[in-house]
Amino acid sequence: MREFDRLPAVLRTWLAGAVLPWRPRSVEQSFRRALARTADETRALAELDRLQDRLIAKDAQRIWGTEHPSAGGEHTPPPSAPQKTCQSA
Protein backbone atom coordinates (compact mmCIF):
# COMPACT_ATOMS: atom_id res chain seq x y z
CA MET A 1 0.00 0.00 0.00
CA ARG A 2 2.90 2.34 0.66
CA GLU A 3 4.09 1.99 -2.94
CA PHE A 4 0.64 2.98 -4.14
CA ASP A 5 0.50 5.94 -1.77
CA ARG A 6 3.87 7.20 -3.04
CA LEU A 7 2.71 7.33 -6.65
CA PRO A 8 1.86 10.69 -8.19
CA ALA A 9 -1.86 11.45 -7.98
CA VAL A 10 -2.28 11.06 -11.73
CA LEU A 11 -1.01 7.46 -11.55
CA ARG A 12 -3.11 6.62 -8.49
CA THR A 13 -6.14 7.84 -10.42
CA TRP A 14 -5.15 5.82 -13.50
CA LEU A 15 -4.60 2.70 -11.39
CA ALA A 16 -7.99 3.10 -9.74
CA GLY A 17 -9.60 2.69 -13.16
CA ALA A 18 -7.20 0.08 -14.51
CA VAL A 19 -8.59 -3.22 -15.71
CA LEU A 20 -5.51 -5.27 -14.85
CA PRO A 21 -4.03 -5.65 -11.35
CA TRP A 22 -0.92 -3.54 -11.93
CA ARG A 23 1.86 -3.37 -9.39
CA PRO A 24 2.57 0.25 -8.47
CA ARG A 25 6.23 -0.12 -9.41
CA SER A 26 5.38 -1.55 -12.85
CA VAL A 27 2.94 1.20 -13.71
CA GLU A 28 5.35 3.85 -12.51
CA GLN A 29 8.20 2.46 -14.63
CA SER A 30 5.97 2.19 -17.69
CA PHE A 31 4.67 5.71 -17.14
CA ARG A 32 8.17 7.17 -16.74
CA ARG A 33 9.31 5.49 -19.98
CA ALA A 34 6.24 6.78 -21.80
CA LEU A 35 6.73 10.24 -20.34
CA ALA A 36 10.37 10.26 -21.47
CA ARG A 37 9.26 9.37 -25.03
CA THR A 38 6.31 11.74 -25.24
CA ALA A 39 7.27 14.59 -22.88
CA ASP A 40 3.54 14.92 -22.22
CA GLU A 41 1.61 13.51 -19.27
CA THR A 42 -1.62 13.02 -21.23
CA ARG A 43 0.16 11.16 -24.02
CA ALA A 44 2.06 9.05 -21.49
CA LEU A 45 -1.25 8.04 -19.87
CA ALA A 46 -2.61 7.19 -23.32
CA GLU A 47 0.42 4.94 -23.82
CA LEU A 48 -0.42 3.20 -20.54
CA ASP A 49 -3.94 2.64 -21.86
CA ARG A 50 -2.55 1.15 -25.08
CA LEU A 51 -0.11 -1.04 -23.15
CA GLN A 52 -2.92 -2.34 -20.98
CA ASP A 53 -5.06 -3.00 -24.08
CA ARG A 54 -2.22 -5.01 -25.64
CA LEU A 55 -1.79 -7.06 -22.47
CA ILE A 56 -5.53 -7.75 -22.31
CA ALA A 57 -5.56 -8.77 -25.98
CA LYS A 58 -2.59 -11.08 -25.44
CA ASP A 59 -4.23 -12.75 -22.44
CA ALA A 60 -7.64 -12.99 -24.13
CA GLN A 61 -6.13 -14.59 -27.21
CA ARG A 62 -4.14 -17.08 -25.13
CA ILE A 63 -7.08 -18.00 -22.91
CA TRP A 64 -10.13 -17.74 -25.16
CA GLY A 65 -8.64 -17.72 -28.67
CA THR A 66 -8.62 -15.23 -31.49
CA GLU A 67 -12.40 -15.13 -31.76
CA HIS A 68 -12.76 -13.38 -28.40
CA PRO A 69 -13.70 -9.68 -28.83
CA SER A 70 -10.78 -8.55 -26.68
CA ALA A 71 -8.22 -10.77 -28.44
CA GLY A 72 -7.38 -8.14 -31.02
CA GLY A 73 -6.27 -10.88 -33.38
CA GLU A 74 -7.20 -11.42 -36.95
CA HIS A 75 -10.65 -12.93 -37.02
CA THR A 76 -13.78 -12.75 -39.05
CA PRO A 77 -16.57 -10.82 -37.36
CA PRO A 78 -19.88 -12.64 -37.04
CA PRO A 79 -22.37 -11.92 -39.78
CA SER A 80 -24.75 -9.15 -38.92
CA ALA A 81 -28.41 -9.86 -38.47
CA PRO A 82 -30.67 -8.78 -41.32
CA GLN A 83 -32.07 -5.33 -40.79
CA LYS A 84 -35.81 -5.05 -40.33
CA THR A 85 -37.31 -2.29 -42.36
CA CYS A 86 -40.68 -0.66 -42.03
CA GLN A 87 -42.50 -0.15 -45.26
CA SER A 88 -45.32 2.31 -45.55
CA ALA A 89 -48.40 1.14 -47.43
C-alpha atoms as an extended CHARMM CRD file, in Angstrom:
* protein
*
        89  EXT
         1         1  MET       CA              0.0000000000        0.0000000000        0.0000000000  PROA      1               0.0000000000
         2         2  ARG       CA              2.9000000000        2.3360000000        0.6650000000  PROA      2               0.0000000000
         3         3  GLU       CA              4.0940000000        1.9870000000       -2.9420000000  PROA      3               0.0000000000
         4         4  PHE       CA              0.6440000000        2.9780000000       -4.1430000000  PROA      4               0.0000000000
         5         5  ASP       CA              0.5050000000        5.9400000000       -1.7660000000  PROA      5               0.0000000000
         6         6  ARG       CA              3.8700000000        7.1990000000       -3.0450000000  PROA      6               0.0000000000
         7         7  LEU       CA              2.7090000000        7.3280000000       -6.6510000000  PROA      7               0.0000000000
         8         8  PRO       CA              1.8630000000       10.6870000000       -8.1910000000  PROA      8               0.0000000000
         9         9  ALA       CA             -1.8570000000       11.4520000000       -7.9800000000  PROA      9               0.0000000000
        10        10  VAL       CA             -2.2800000000       11.0550000000      -11.7330000000  PROA      10              0.0000000000
        11        11  LEU       CA             -1.0140000000        7.4590000000      -11.5470000000  PROA      11              0.0000000000
        12        12  ARG       CA             -3.1110000000        6.6190000000       -8.4890000000  PROA      12              0.0000000000
        13        13  THR       CA             -6.1410000000        7.8420000000      -10.4160000000  PROA      13              0.0000000000
        14        14  TRP       CA             -5.1520000000        5.8160000000      -13.5030000000  PROA      14              0.0000000000
        15        15  LEU       CA             -4.6010000000        2.7000000000      -11.3910000000  PROA      15              0.0000000000
        16        16  ALA       CA             -7.9860000000        3.0970000000       -9.7350000000  PROA      16              0.0000000000
        17        17  GLY       CA             -9.6000000000        2.6870000000      -13.1590000000  PROA      17              0.0000000000
        18        18  ALA       CA             -7.1990000000        0.0760000000      -14.5120000000  PROA      18              0.0000000000
        19        19  VAL       CA             -8.5880000000       -3.2240000000      -15.7090000000  PROA      19              0.0000000000
        20        20  LEU       CA             -5.5070000000       -5.2690000000      -14.8550000000  PROA      20              0.0000000000
        21        21  PRO       CA             -4.0330000000       -5.6510000000      -11.3540000000  PROA      21              0.0000000000
        22        22  TRP       CA             -0.9220000000       -3.5450000000      -11.9310000000  PROA      22              0.0000000000
        23        23  ARG       CA              1.8630000000       -3.3690000000       -9.3940000000  PROA      23              0.0000000000
        24        24  PRO       CA              2.5680000000        0.2510000000       -8.4720000000  PROA      24              0.0000000000
        25        25  ARG       CA              6.2300000000       -0.1220000000       -9.4090000000  PROA      25              0.0000000000
        26        26  SER       CA              5.3760000000       -1.5530000000      -12.8460000000  PROA      26              0.0000000000
        27        27  VAL       CA              2.9380000000        1.1970000000      -13.7080000000  PROA      27              0.0000000000
        28        28  GLU       CA              5.3510000000        3.8540000000      -12.5090000000  PROA      28              0.0000000000
        29        29  GLN       CA              8.2010000000        2.4590000000      -14.6290000000  PROA      29              0.0000000000
        30        30  SER       CA              5.9740000000        2.1890000000      -17.6950000000  PROA      30              0.0000000000
        31        31  PHE       CA              4.6710000000        5.7080000000      -17.1400000000  PROA      31              0.0000000000
        32        32  ARG       CA              8.1690000000        7.1700000000      -16.7360000000  PROA      32              0.0000000000
        33        33  ARG       CA              9.3080000000        5.4930000000      -19.9770000000  PROA      33              0.0000000000
        34        34  ALA       CA              6.2440000000        6.7760000000      -21.8000000000  PROA      34              0.0000000000
        35        35  LEU       CA              6.7310000000       10.2420000000      -20.3430000000  PROA      35              0.0000000000
        36        36  ALA       CA             10.3740000000       10.2590000000      -21.4720000000  PROA      36              0.0000000000
        37        37  ARG       CA              9.2580000000        9.3730000000      -25.0250000000  PROA      37              0.0000000000
        38        38  THR       CA              6.3140000000       11.7440000000      -25.2400000000  PROA      38              0.0000000000
        39        39  ALA       CA              7.2730000000       14.5870000000      -22.8830000000  PROA      39              0.0000000000
        40        40  ASP       CA              3.5430000000       14.9240000000      -22.2230000000  PROA      40              0.0000000000
        41        41  GLU       CA              1.6100000000       13.5090000000      -19.2720000000  PROA      41              0.0000000000
        42        42  THR       CA             -1.6200000000       13.0240000000      -21.2300000000  PROA      42              0.0000000000
        43        43  ARG       CA              0.1600000000       11.1580000000      -24.0250000000  PROA      43              0.0000000000
        44        44  ALA       CA              2.0550000000        9.0550000000      -21.4890000000  PROA      44              0.0000000000
        45        45  LEU       CA             -1.2520000000        8.0350000000      -19.8720000000  PROA      45              0.0000000000
        46        46  ALA       CA             -2.6100000000        7.1940000000      -23.3200000000  PROA      46              0.0000000000
        47        47  GLU       CA              0.4170000000        4.9440000000      -23.8230000000  PROA      47              0.0000000000
        48        48  LEU       CA             -0.4160000000        3.2020000000      -20.5420000000  PROA      48              0.0000000000
        49        49  ASP       CA             -3.9380000000        2.6350000000      -21.8590000000  PROA      49              0.0000000000
        50        50  ARG       CA             -2.5470000000        1.1490000000      -25.0840000000  PROA      50              0.0000000000
        51        51  LEU       CA             -0.1140000000       -1.0370000000      -23.1470000000  PROA      51              0.0000000000
        52        52  GLN       CA             -2.9240000000       -2.3350000000      -20.9830000000  PROA      52              0.0000000000
        53        53  ASP       CA             -5.0590000000       -3.0020000000      -24.0820000000  PROA      53              0.0000000000
        54        54  ARG       CA             -2.2200000000       -5.0100000000      -25.6390000000  PROA      54              0.0000000000
        55        55  LEU       CA             -1.7930000000       -7.0570000000      -22.4670000000  PROA      55              0.0000000000
        56        56  ILE       CA             -5.5290000000       -7.7550000000      -22.3060000000  PROA      56              0.0000000000
        57        57  ALA       CA             -5.5640000000       -8.7730000000      -25.9790000000  PROA      57              0.0000000000
        58        58  LYS       CA             -2.5940000000      -11.0780000000      -25.4350000000  PROA      58              0.0000000000
        59        59  ASP       CA             -4.2350000000      -12.7520000000      -22.4370000000  PROA      59              0.0000000000
        60        60  ALA       CA             -7.6420000000      -12.9940000000      -24.1260000000  PROA      60              0.0000000000
        61        61  GLN       CA             -6.1270000000      -14.5870000000      -27.2090000000  PROA      61              0.0000000000
        62        62  ARG       CA             -4.1420000000      -17.0760000000      -25.1330000000  PROA      62              0.0000000000
        63        63  ILE       CA             -7.0780000000      -17.9960000000      -22.9070000000  PROA      63              0.0000000000
        64        64  TRP       CA            -10.1280000000      -17.7440000000      -25.1620000000  PROA      64              0.0000000000
        65        65  GLY       CA             -8.6440000000      -17.7170000000      -28.6650000000  PROA      65              0.0000000000
        66        66  THR       CA             -8.6170000000      -15.2320000000      -31.4950000000  PROA      66              0.0000000000
        67        67  GLU       CA            -12.4000000000      -15.1280000000      -31.7550000000  PROA      67              0.0000000000
        68        68  HSD       CA            -12.7640000000      -13.3750000000      -28.3980000000  PROA      68              0.0000000000
        69        69  PRO       CA            -13.7040000000       -9.6850000000      -28.8290000000  PROA      69              0.0000000000
        70        70  SER       CA            -10.7760000000       -8.5520000000      -26.6760000000  PROA      70              0.0000000000
        71        71  ALA       CA             -8.2250000000      -10.7680000000      -28.4370000000  PROA      71              0.0000000000
        72        72  GLY       CA             -7.3840000000       -8.1380000000      -31.0190000000  PROA      72              0.0000000000
        73        73  GLY       CA             -6.2700000000      -10.8760000000      -33.3800000000  PROA      73              0.0000000000
        74        74  GLU       CA             -7.2040000000      -11.4220000000      -36.9530000000  PROA      74              0.0000000000
        75        75  HSD       CA            -10.6500000000      -12.9260000000      -37.0160000000  PROA      75              0.0000000000
        76        76  THR       CA            -13.7830000000      -12.7480000000      -39.0540000000  PROA      76              0.0000000000
        77        77  PRO       CA            -16.5660000000      -10.8180000000      -37.3610000000  PROA      77              0.0000000000
        78        78  PRO       CA            -19.8760000000      -12.6370000000      -37.0400000000  PROA      78              0.0000000000
        79        79  PRO       CA            -22.3720000000      -11.9190000000      -39.7850000000  PROA      79              0.0000000000
        80        80  SER       CA            -24.7460000000       -9.1450000000      -38.9210000000  PROA      80              0.0000000000
        81        81  ALA       CA            -28.4140000000       -9.8590000000      -38.4720000000  PROA      81              0.0000000000
        82        82  PRO       CA            -30.6650000000       -8.7810000000      -41.3160000000  PROA      82              0.0000000000
        83        83  GLN       CA            -32.0740000000       -5.3280000000      -40.7910000000  PROA      83              0.0000000000
        84        84  LYS       CA            -35.8130000000       -5.0480000000      -40.3290000000  PROA      84              0.0000000000
        85        85  THR       CA            -37.3140000000       -2.2890000000      -42.3640000000  PROA      85              0.0000000000
        86        86  CYS       CA            -40.6770000000       -0.6550000000      -42.0340000000  PROA      86              0.0000000000
        87        87  GLN       CA            -42.4950000000       -0.1520000000      -45.2640000000  PROA      87              0.0000000000
        88        88  SER       CA            -45.3170000000        2.3050000000      -45.5480000000  PROA      88              0.0000000000
        89        89  ALA       CA            -48.4050000000        1.1390000000      -47.4310000000  PROA      89              0.0000000000
